[in-house]
């Protein structure tokens, strides 16, 4: 049997430390090797135990979790799962944590904490396993400059001629930063982009707002019944599945709170399958970094419906789970590094835009 995943839990709440330790230690493939009530104590614990994964609270005494994360990722890059309650303020902090290099986040319930945390036991365990295999790198003191359209896409980029095309995207672990890098190069006249990113309910609006401030296209949290427009990207809200639908000649967004699919709501498979049924060959599928297999079968259905599909390559993924499964199912046409993904999608759409519209 392989050595268990070594985890350090950093949280100012003794109850949370005990609950997380109990959940982690009941798994044979992981164990808590240290706990700390604040980042000052955590520095020594981490130095002594050399953990594979750290769970980190955001609001703690003596040093804020984000300040500690920034120092950790510069000096001792380690996979980190952030702990956050589902509030607007903490969701903004969680988005900042992703920018600083955290792999993922775990929702800390605001009420009935003991029962709530136990309800997340499987998710917590899965995210620790994914984090243990994640690729993390040393960060400079300041966040690296944002990619621009000119830095990724050739200046002679062909104009996209059709506004009927759609880009359908799925992502999970590591997806918040991957989506930023993917979306920033797209010009204001690009086809509409529909995105399902596995994310808690309170995070999706903040995430959309953050991307909207960085991108040339308009990025919003999706609203039920709204028309899908070129130059816009729509993020599935964390409480609902997002589907592509039609209203007459127009594409529209449908949201529903059906049961989770592949343990997720929103689910990438749900979005991809709706695109296969509604858009067919007018869709381009993109599957980015993430753990699990959500989206793999849906992407295959998109391909069978005539879509052309891209998967992020292993080297640029934080977790090569979802792309790997989609490739294995046979639904992927091209495997592309993240820093080339927008360029390849745009090039395909420009070429396809000169062909006969197949709606």
Short mmCIF file of N, CA and C in Angstrom, two decimals, residues 221-333:
data_model
loop_
_atom_site.label_atom_id
_atom_site.label_comp_id
_atom_site.label_asym_id
_atom_site.label_seq_id
_atom_site.Cartn_x
_atom_site.Cartn_y
_atom_site.Cartn_z
N UNK A 221 -23.01 35.85 -14.22
CA UNK A 221 -23.66 34.64 -13.72
C UNK A 221 -24.95 34.45 -14.52
N UNK A 222 -25.18 33.26 -15.01
CA UNK A 222 -26.32 33.00 -15.89
C UNK A 222 -27.65 33.20 -15.17
N UNK A 223 -28.65 33.65 -15.93
CA UNK A 223 -30.00 33.87 -15.43
C UNK A 223 -30.97 33.03 -16.26
N UNK A 224 -31.90 32.39 -15.61
CA UNK A 224 -32.86 31.52 -16.31
C UNK A 224 -33.64 32.31 -17.35
N UNK A 225 -33.71 31.78 -18.55
CA UNK A 225 -34.51 32.37 -19.61
C UNK A 225 -33.85 33.45 -20.42
N UNK A 226 -32.65 33.89 -20.04
CA UNK A 226 -32.03 34.98 -20.79
C UNK A 226 -31.51 34.48 -22.14
N UNK A 227 -31.52 35.38 -23.10
CA UNK A 227 -31.04 35.05 -24.43
C UNK A 227 -29.51 34.97 -24.43
N UNK A 228 -28.99 34.00 -25.13
CA UNK A 228 -27.54 33.83 -25.26
C UNK A 228 -27.04 34.75 -26.37
N UNK A 229 -26.13 35.65 -26.01
CA UNK A 229 -25.69 36.69 -26.94
C UNK A 229 -24.20 36.57 -27.25
N UNK A 230 -23.78 36.86 -28.49
CA UNK A 230 -22.35 36.92 -28.81
C UNK A 230 -21.65 37.95 -27.91
N UNK A 231 -20.36 37.71 -27.68
CA UNK A 231 -19.60 38.62 -26.85
C UNK A 231 -19.85 38.49 -25.37
N UNK A 232 -20.58 37.46 -24.97
CA UNK A 232 -20.91 37.23 -23.56
C UNK A 232 -20.45 35.84 -23.14
N UNK A 233 -20.01 35.74 -21.88
CA UNK A 233 -19.75 34.44 -21.26
C UNK A 233 -20.68 34.30 -20.06
N UNK A 234 -21.27 33.13 -19.91
CA UNK A 234 -22.27 32.88 -18.88
C UNK A 234 -21.76 31.78 -17.94
N UNK A 235 -21.66 32.09 -16.66
CA UNK A 235 -21.20 31.13 -15.65
C UNK A 235 -22.42 30.49 -14.99
N UNK A 236 -22.46 29.17 -14.97
CA UNK A 236 -23.57 28.48 -14.29
C UNK A 236 -23.57 28.84 -12.81
N UNK A 237 -24.72 29.27 -12.26
CA UNK A 237 -24.78 29.55 -10.82
C UNK A 237 -24.57 28.27 -10.02
N UNK A 238 -24.00 28.42 -8.84
CA UNK A 238 -23.65 27.25 -8.05
C UNK A 238 -24.82 26.45 -7.55
N UNK A 239 -26.04 26.99 -7.65
CA UNK A 239 -27.21 26.27 -7.14
C UNK A 239 -27.97 25.49 -8.20
N UNK A 240 -27.61 25.61 -9.49
CA UNK A 240 -28.43 25.02 -10.55
C UNK A 240 -27.60 24.45 -11.68
N UNK A 241 -28.15 23.42 -12.31
CA UNK A 241 -27.64 22.98 -13.60
C UNK A 241 -27.94 24.06 -14.65
N UNK A 242 -27.03 24.25 -15.59
CA UNK A 242 -27.28 25.16 -16.70
C UNK A 242 -27.37 24.34 -17.98
N UNK A 243 -28.42 24.61 -18.76
CA UNK A 243 -28.63 23.92 -20.04
C UNK A 243 -28.80 24.96 -21.14
N UNK A 244 -28.41 24.57 -22.33
CA UNK A 244 -28.68 25.36 -23.52
C UNK A 244 -30.05 24.94 -24.06
N UNK A 245 -30.87 25.93 -24.40
CA UNK A 245 -32.20 25.65 -24.95
C UNK A 245 -32.47 26.62 -26.09
N UNK A 246 -33.61 26.45 -26.75
CA UNK A 246 -34.00 27.35 -27.83
C UNK A 246 -35.36 27.98 -27.54
N UNK A 247 -35.50 29.22 -27.99
CA UNK A 247 -36.77 29.91 -28.00
C UNK A 247 -36.92 30.49 -29.39
N UNK A 248 -37.64 29.79 -30.24
CA UNK A 248 -37.69 30.19 -31.64
C UNK A 248 -36.32 30.04 -32.27
N UNK A 249 -35.83 31.11 -32.88
CA UNK A 249 -34.52 31.06 -33.53
C UNK A 249 -33.38 31.35 -32.58
N UNK A 250 -33.69 31.72 -31.34
CA UNK A 250 -32.67 32.17 -30.41
C UNK A 250 -32.24 31.06 -29.45
N UNK A 251 -30.96 31.09 -29.09
CA UNK A 251 -30.48 30.27 -27.99
C UNK A 251 -30.82 30.98 -26.68
N UNK A 252 -31.25 30.22 -25.68
CA UNK A 252 -31.53 30.78 -24.36
C UNK A 252 -30.94 29.85 -23.31
N UNK A 253 -30.84 30.37 -22.10
CA UNK A 253 -30.31 29.60 -20.98
C UNK A 253 -31.45 29.07 -20.14
N UNK A 254 -31.34 27.82 -19.78
CA UNK A 254 -32.31 27.18 -18.87
C UNK A 254 -31.57 26.73 -17.63
N UNK A 255 -32.11 27.07 -16.47
CA UNK A 255 -31.55 26.63 -15.19
C UNK A 255 -32.55 25.71 -14.51
N UNK A 256 -32.06 24.66 -13.89
CA UNK A 256 -32.94 23.83 -13.07
C UNK A 256 -32.18 23.25 -11.89
N UNK A 257 -32.92 22.91 -10.87
CA UNK A 257 -32.32 22.39 -9.63
C UNK A 257 -32.61 20.91 -9.48
N UNK A 258 -32.47 20.20 -10.60
CA UNK A 258 -32.60 18.76 -10.56
C UNK A 258 -31.51 18.14 -9.70
N UNK A 259 -31.58 16.85 -9.46
CA UNK A 259 -30.60 16.19 -8.59
C UNK A 259 -29.20 16.29 -9.17
N UNK A 260 -28.17 16.23 -8.31
CA UNK A 260 -26.79 16.28 -8.80
C UNK A 260 -26.51 15.16 -9.80
N UNK A 261 -25.66 15.46 -10.76
CA UNK A 261 -25.19 14.49 -11.75
C UNK A 261 -23.69 14.34 -11.55
N UNK A 262 -23.22 13.11 -11.43
CA UNK A 262 -21.81 12.86 -11.07
C UNK A 262 -21.44 13.58 -9.77
N UNK A 263 -22.44 13.67 -8.87
CA UNK A 263 -22.29 14.30 -7.56
C UNK A 263 -22.14 15.82 -7.66
N UNK A 264 -22.47 16.40 -8.80
CA UNK A 264 -22.31 17.84 -8.96
C UNK A 264 -23.60 18.49 -9.44
N UNK A 265 -23.88 19.65 -8.89
CA UNK A 265 -24.85 20.58 -9.44
C UNK A 265 -24.29 21.98 -9.23
N UNK A 266 -23.90 22.66 -10.28
CA UNK A 266 -24.09 22.34 -11.69
C UNK A 266 -23.16 21.22 -12.17
N UNK A 267 -23.62 20.52 -13.19
CA UNK A 267 -22.85 19.43 -13.78
C UNK A 267 -22.44 19.78 -15.20
N UNK A 268 -21.20 19.45 -15.54
CA UNK A 268 -20.69 19.68 -16.89
C UNK A 268 -21.42 18.77 -17.87
N UNK A 269 -21.68 17.52 -17.48
CA UNK A 269 -22.39 16.61 -18.38
C UNK A 269 -23.75 17.17 -18.79
N UNK A 270 -24.45 17.78 -17.85
CA UNK A 270 -25.77 18.34 -18.16
C UNK A 270 -25.65 19.43 -19.22
N UNK A 271 -24.69 20.33 -19.06
CA UNK A 271 -24.49 21.39 -20.06
C UNK A 271 -24.09 20.81 -21.40
N UNK A 272 -23.11 19.90 -21.41
CA UNK A 272 -22.62 19.34 -22.66
C UNK A 272 -23.73 18.59 -23.40
N UNK A 273 -24.52 17.81 -22.69
CA UNK A 273 -25.59 17.05 -23.34
C UNK A 273 -26.64 17.98 -23.95
N UNK A 274 -26.94 19.07 -23.25
CA UNK A 274 -27.90 20.01 -23.81
C UNK A 274 -27.34 20.67 -25.07
N UNK A 275 -26.05 20.96 -25.08
CA UNK A 275 -25.43 21.54 -26.27
C UNK A 275 -25.45 20.56 -27.43
N UNK A 276 -25.22 19.27 -27.12
CA UNK A 276 -25.27 18.25 -28.17
C UNK A 276 -26.66 18.20 -28.80
N UNK A 277 -27.70 18.33 -27.98
CA UNK A 277 -29.07 18.23 -28.47
C UNK A 277 -29.54 19.48 -29.19
N UNK A 278 -29.09 20.65 -28.73
CA UNK A 278 -29.64 21.91 -29.22
C UNK A 278 -28.77 22.56 -30.28
N UNK A 279 -27.45 22.52 -30.09
CA UNK A 279 -26.54 23.22 -31.00
C UNK A 279 -25.88 22.31 -32.02
N UNK A 280 -25.70 21.04 -31.68
CA UNK A 280 -25.09 20.11 -32.61
C UNK A 280 -23.73 20.56 -33.11
N UNK A 281 -23.59 20.63 -34.44
CA UNK A 281 -22.30 20.96 -35.04
C UNK A 281 -21.93 22.43 -34.90
N UNK A 282 -22.83 23.26 -34.40
CA UNK A 282 -22.51 24.67 -34.19
C UNK A 282 -21.82 24.92 -32.85
N UNK A 283 -21.59 23.87 -32.08
CA UNK A 283 -20.93 24.01 -30.79
C UNK A 283 -19.47 23.58 -30.87
N UNK A 284 -18.65 24.22 -30.08
CA UNK A 284 -17.27 23.80 -29.83
C UNK A 284 -17.16 23.50 -28.34
N UNK A 285 -16.70 22.30 -28.00
CA UNK A 285 -16.58 21.91 -26.61
C UNK A 285 -15.16 22.09 -26.10
N UNK A 286 -15.05 22.51 -24.85
CA UNK A 286 -13.75 22.69 -24.20
C UNK A 286 -13.85 22.11 -22.80
N UNK A 287 -12.96 21.18 -22.46
CA UNK A 287 -12.92 20.65 -21.10
C UNK A 287 -11.56 20.95 -20.51
N UNK A 288 -11.59 21.59 -19.33
CA UNK A 288 -10.38 22.06 -18.68
C UNK A 288 -10.10 21.26 -17.42
N UNK A 289 -9.05 21.63 -16.73
CA UNK A 289 -8.59 20.97 -15.52
C UNK A 289 -9.71 20.67 -14.54
N UNK A 290 -9.62 19.53 -13.87
CA UNK A 290 -10.62 19.17 -12.87
C UNK A 290 -10.52 17.72 -12.48
N UNK A 291 -10.97 17.42 -11.27
CA UNK A 291 -10.95 16.03 -10.81
C UNK A 291 -12.26 15.34 -11.19
N UNK A 292 -12.20 14.03 -11.31
CA UNK A 292 -13.39 13.25 -11.59
C UNK A 292 -13.62 13.05 -13.08
N UNK A 293 -14.86 12.70 -13.41
CA UNK A 293 -15.18 12.36 -14.80
C UNK A 293 -16.35 13.17 -15.35
N UNK A 294 -16.83 14.15 -14.60
CA UNK A 294 -17.96 14.94 -15.08
C UNK A 294 -17.62 15.61 -16.41
N UNK A 295 -18.47 15.45 -17.39
CA UNK A 295 -18.27 16.04 -18.70
C UNK A 295 -17.77 15.07 -19.75
N UNK A 296 -17.22 13.94 -19.35
CA UNK A 296 -16.63 13.02 -20.32
C UNK A 296 -17.68 12.44 -21.27
N UNK A 297 -18.76 11.94 -20.73
CA UNK A 297 -19.80 11.35 -21.58
C UNK A 297 -20.56 12.42 -22.35
N UNK A 298 -20.77 13.56 -21.71
CA UNK A 298 -21.43 14.66 -22.40
C UNK A 298 -20.62 15.18 -23.57
N UNK A 299 -19.31 15.22 -23.42
CA UNK A 299 -18.46 15.65 -24.52
C UNK A 299 -18.50 14.65 -25.67
N UNK A 300 -18.56 13.38 -25.34
CA UNK A 300 -18.70 12.37 -26.40
C UNK A 300 -20.01 12.58 -27.16
N UNK A 301 -21.09 12.88 -26.44
CA UNK A 301 -22.36 13.15 -27.11
C UNK A 301 -22.26 14.39 -27.99
N UNK A 302 -21.53 15.40 -27.52
CA UNK A 302 -21.33 16.59 -28.37
C UNK A 302 -20.62 16.21 -29.66
N UNK A 303 -19.57 15.40 -29.55
CA UNK A 303 -18.84 14.99 -30.76
C UNK A 303 -19.75 14.19 -31.69
N UNK A 304 -20.52 13.29 -31.13
CA UNK A 304 -21.44 12.50 -31.94
C UNK A 304 -22.49 13.37 -32.62
N UNK A 305 -22.78 14.53 -32.00
CA UNK A 305 -23.72 15.47 -32.59
C UNK A 305 -23.09 16.43 -33.59
N UNK A 306 -21.77 16.29 -33.83
CA UNK A 306 -21.11 17.12 -34.82
C UNK A 306 -20.21 18.19 -34.27
N UNK A 307 -20.13 18.34 -32.95
CA UNK A 307 -19.26 19.37 -32.36
C UNK A 307 -17.79 18.99 -32.51
N UNK A 308 -16.94 20.00 -32.44
CA UNK A 308 -15.49 19.80 -32.42
C UNK A 308 -15.02 20.13 -31.02
N UNK A 309 -14.23 19.24 -30.41
CA UNK A 309 -13.95 19.35 -28.99
C UNK A 309 -12.46 19.41 -28.66
N UNK A 310 -12.15 20.21 -27.65
CA UNK A 310 -10.78 20.40 -27.18
C UNK A 310 -10.67 19.99 -25.72
N UNK A 311 -9.51 19.42 -25.35
CA UNK A 311 -9.22 19.10 -23.96
C UNK A 311 -7.88 19.71 -23.58
N UNK A 312 -7.80 20.22 -22.37
CA UNK A 312 -6.54 20.75 -21.86
C UNK A 312 -5.55 19.61 -21.65
N UNK A 313 -4.28 19.86 -21.96
CA UNK A 313 -3.29 18.79 -21.85
C UNK A 313 -2.86 18.58 -20.40
N UNK A 314 -2.27 17.43 -20.14
CA UNK A 314 -1.92 17.06 -18.78
C UNK A 314 -0.91 18.01 -18.16
N UNK A 315 0.08 18.44 -18.93
CA UNK A 315 1.15 19.26 -18.38
C UNK A 315 0.66 20.59 -17.84
N UNK A 316 -0.41 21.15 -18.42
CA UNK A 316 -0.89 22.47 -17.97
C UNK A 316 -2.07 22.38 -17.02
N UNK A 317 -2.56 21.16 -16.74
CA UNK A 317 -3.67 20.98 -15.80
C UNK A 317 -3.17 21.00 -14.36
N UNK A 318 -3.97 21.57 -13.48
CA UNK A 318 -3.73 21.38 -12.05
C UNK A 318 -4.07 19.94 -11.68
N UNK A 319 -5.21 19.45 -12.17
CA UNK A 319 -5.60 18.05 -11.99
C UNK A 319 -6.08 17.52 -13.33
N UNK A 320 -5.43 16.50 -13.85
CA UNK A 320 -5.74 15.95 -15.17
C UNK A 320 -6.76 14.82 -15.03
N UNK A 321 -7.92 15.14 -14.46
CA UNK A 321 -8.95 14.14 -14.27
C UNK A 321 -10.01 14.19 -15.34
N UNK A 322 -10.75 15.29 -15.38
CA UNK A 322 -11.83 15.43 -16.36
C UNK A 322 -11.34 15.38 -17.80
N UNK A 323 -10.27 16.10 -18.16
CA UNK A 323 -9.78 15.97 -19.54
C UNK A 323 -9.35 14.54 -19.87
N UNK A 324 -8.69 13.89 -18.94
CA UNK A 324 -8.23 12.51 -19.17
C UNK A 324 -9.41 11.59 -19.45
N UNK A 325 -10.49 11.72 -18.67
CA UNK A 325 -11.66 10.87 -18.86
C UNK A 325 -12.34 11.17 -20.20
N UNK A 326 -12.40 12.45 -20.57
CA UNK A 326 -13.02 12.80 -21.85
C UNK A 326 -12.22 12.24 -23.02
N UNK A 327 -10.91 12.29 -22.90
CA UNK A 327 -10.04 11.72 -23.94
C UNK A 327 -10.25 10.22 -24.03
N UNK A 328 -10.31 9.56 -22.87
CA UNK A 328 -10.48 8.11 -22.83
C UNK A 328 -11.82 7.68 -23.44
N UNK A 329 -12.84 8.50 -23.29
CA UNK A 329 -14.16 8.17 -23.84
C UNK A 329 -14.22 8.39 -25.35
N UNK A 330 -13.24 9.09 -25.92
CA UNK A 330 -13.21 9.31 -27.36
C UNK A 330 -13.93 10.55 -27.83
N UNK A 331 -14.23 11.47 -26.90
CA UNK A 331 -14.97 12.66 -27.28
C UNK A 331 -14.12 13.87 -27.64
N UNK A 332 -12.79 13.72 -27.63
CA UNK A 332 -11.90 14.87 -27.82
C UNK A 332 -11.25 14.81 -29.19
N UNK A 333 -11.24 15.94 -29.88
CA UNK A 333 -10.59 16.05 -31.19
C UNK A 333 -9.16 16.57 -31.08
#
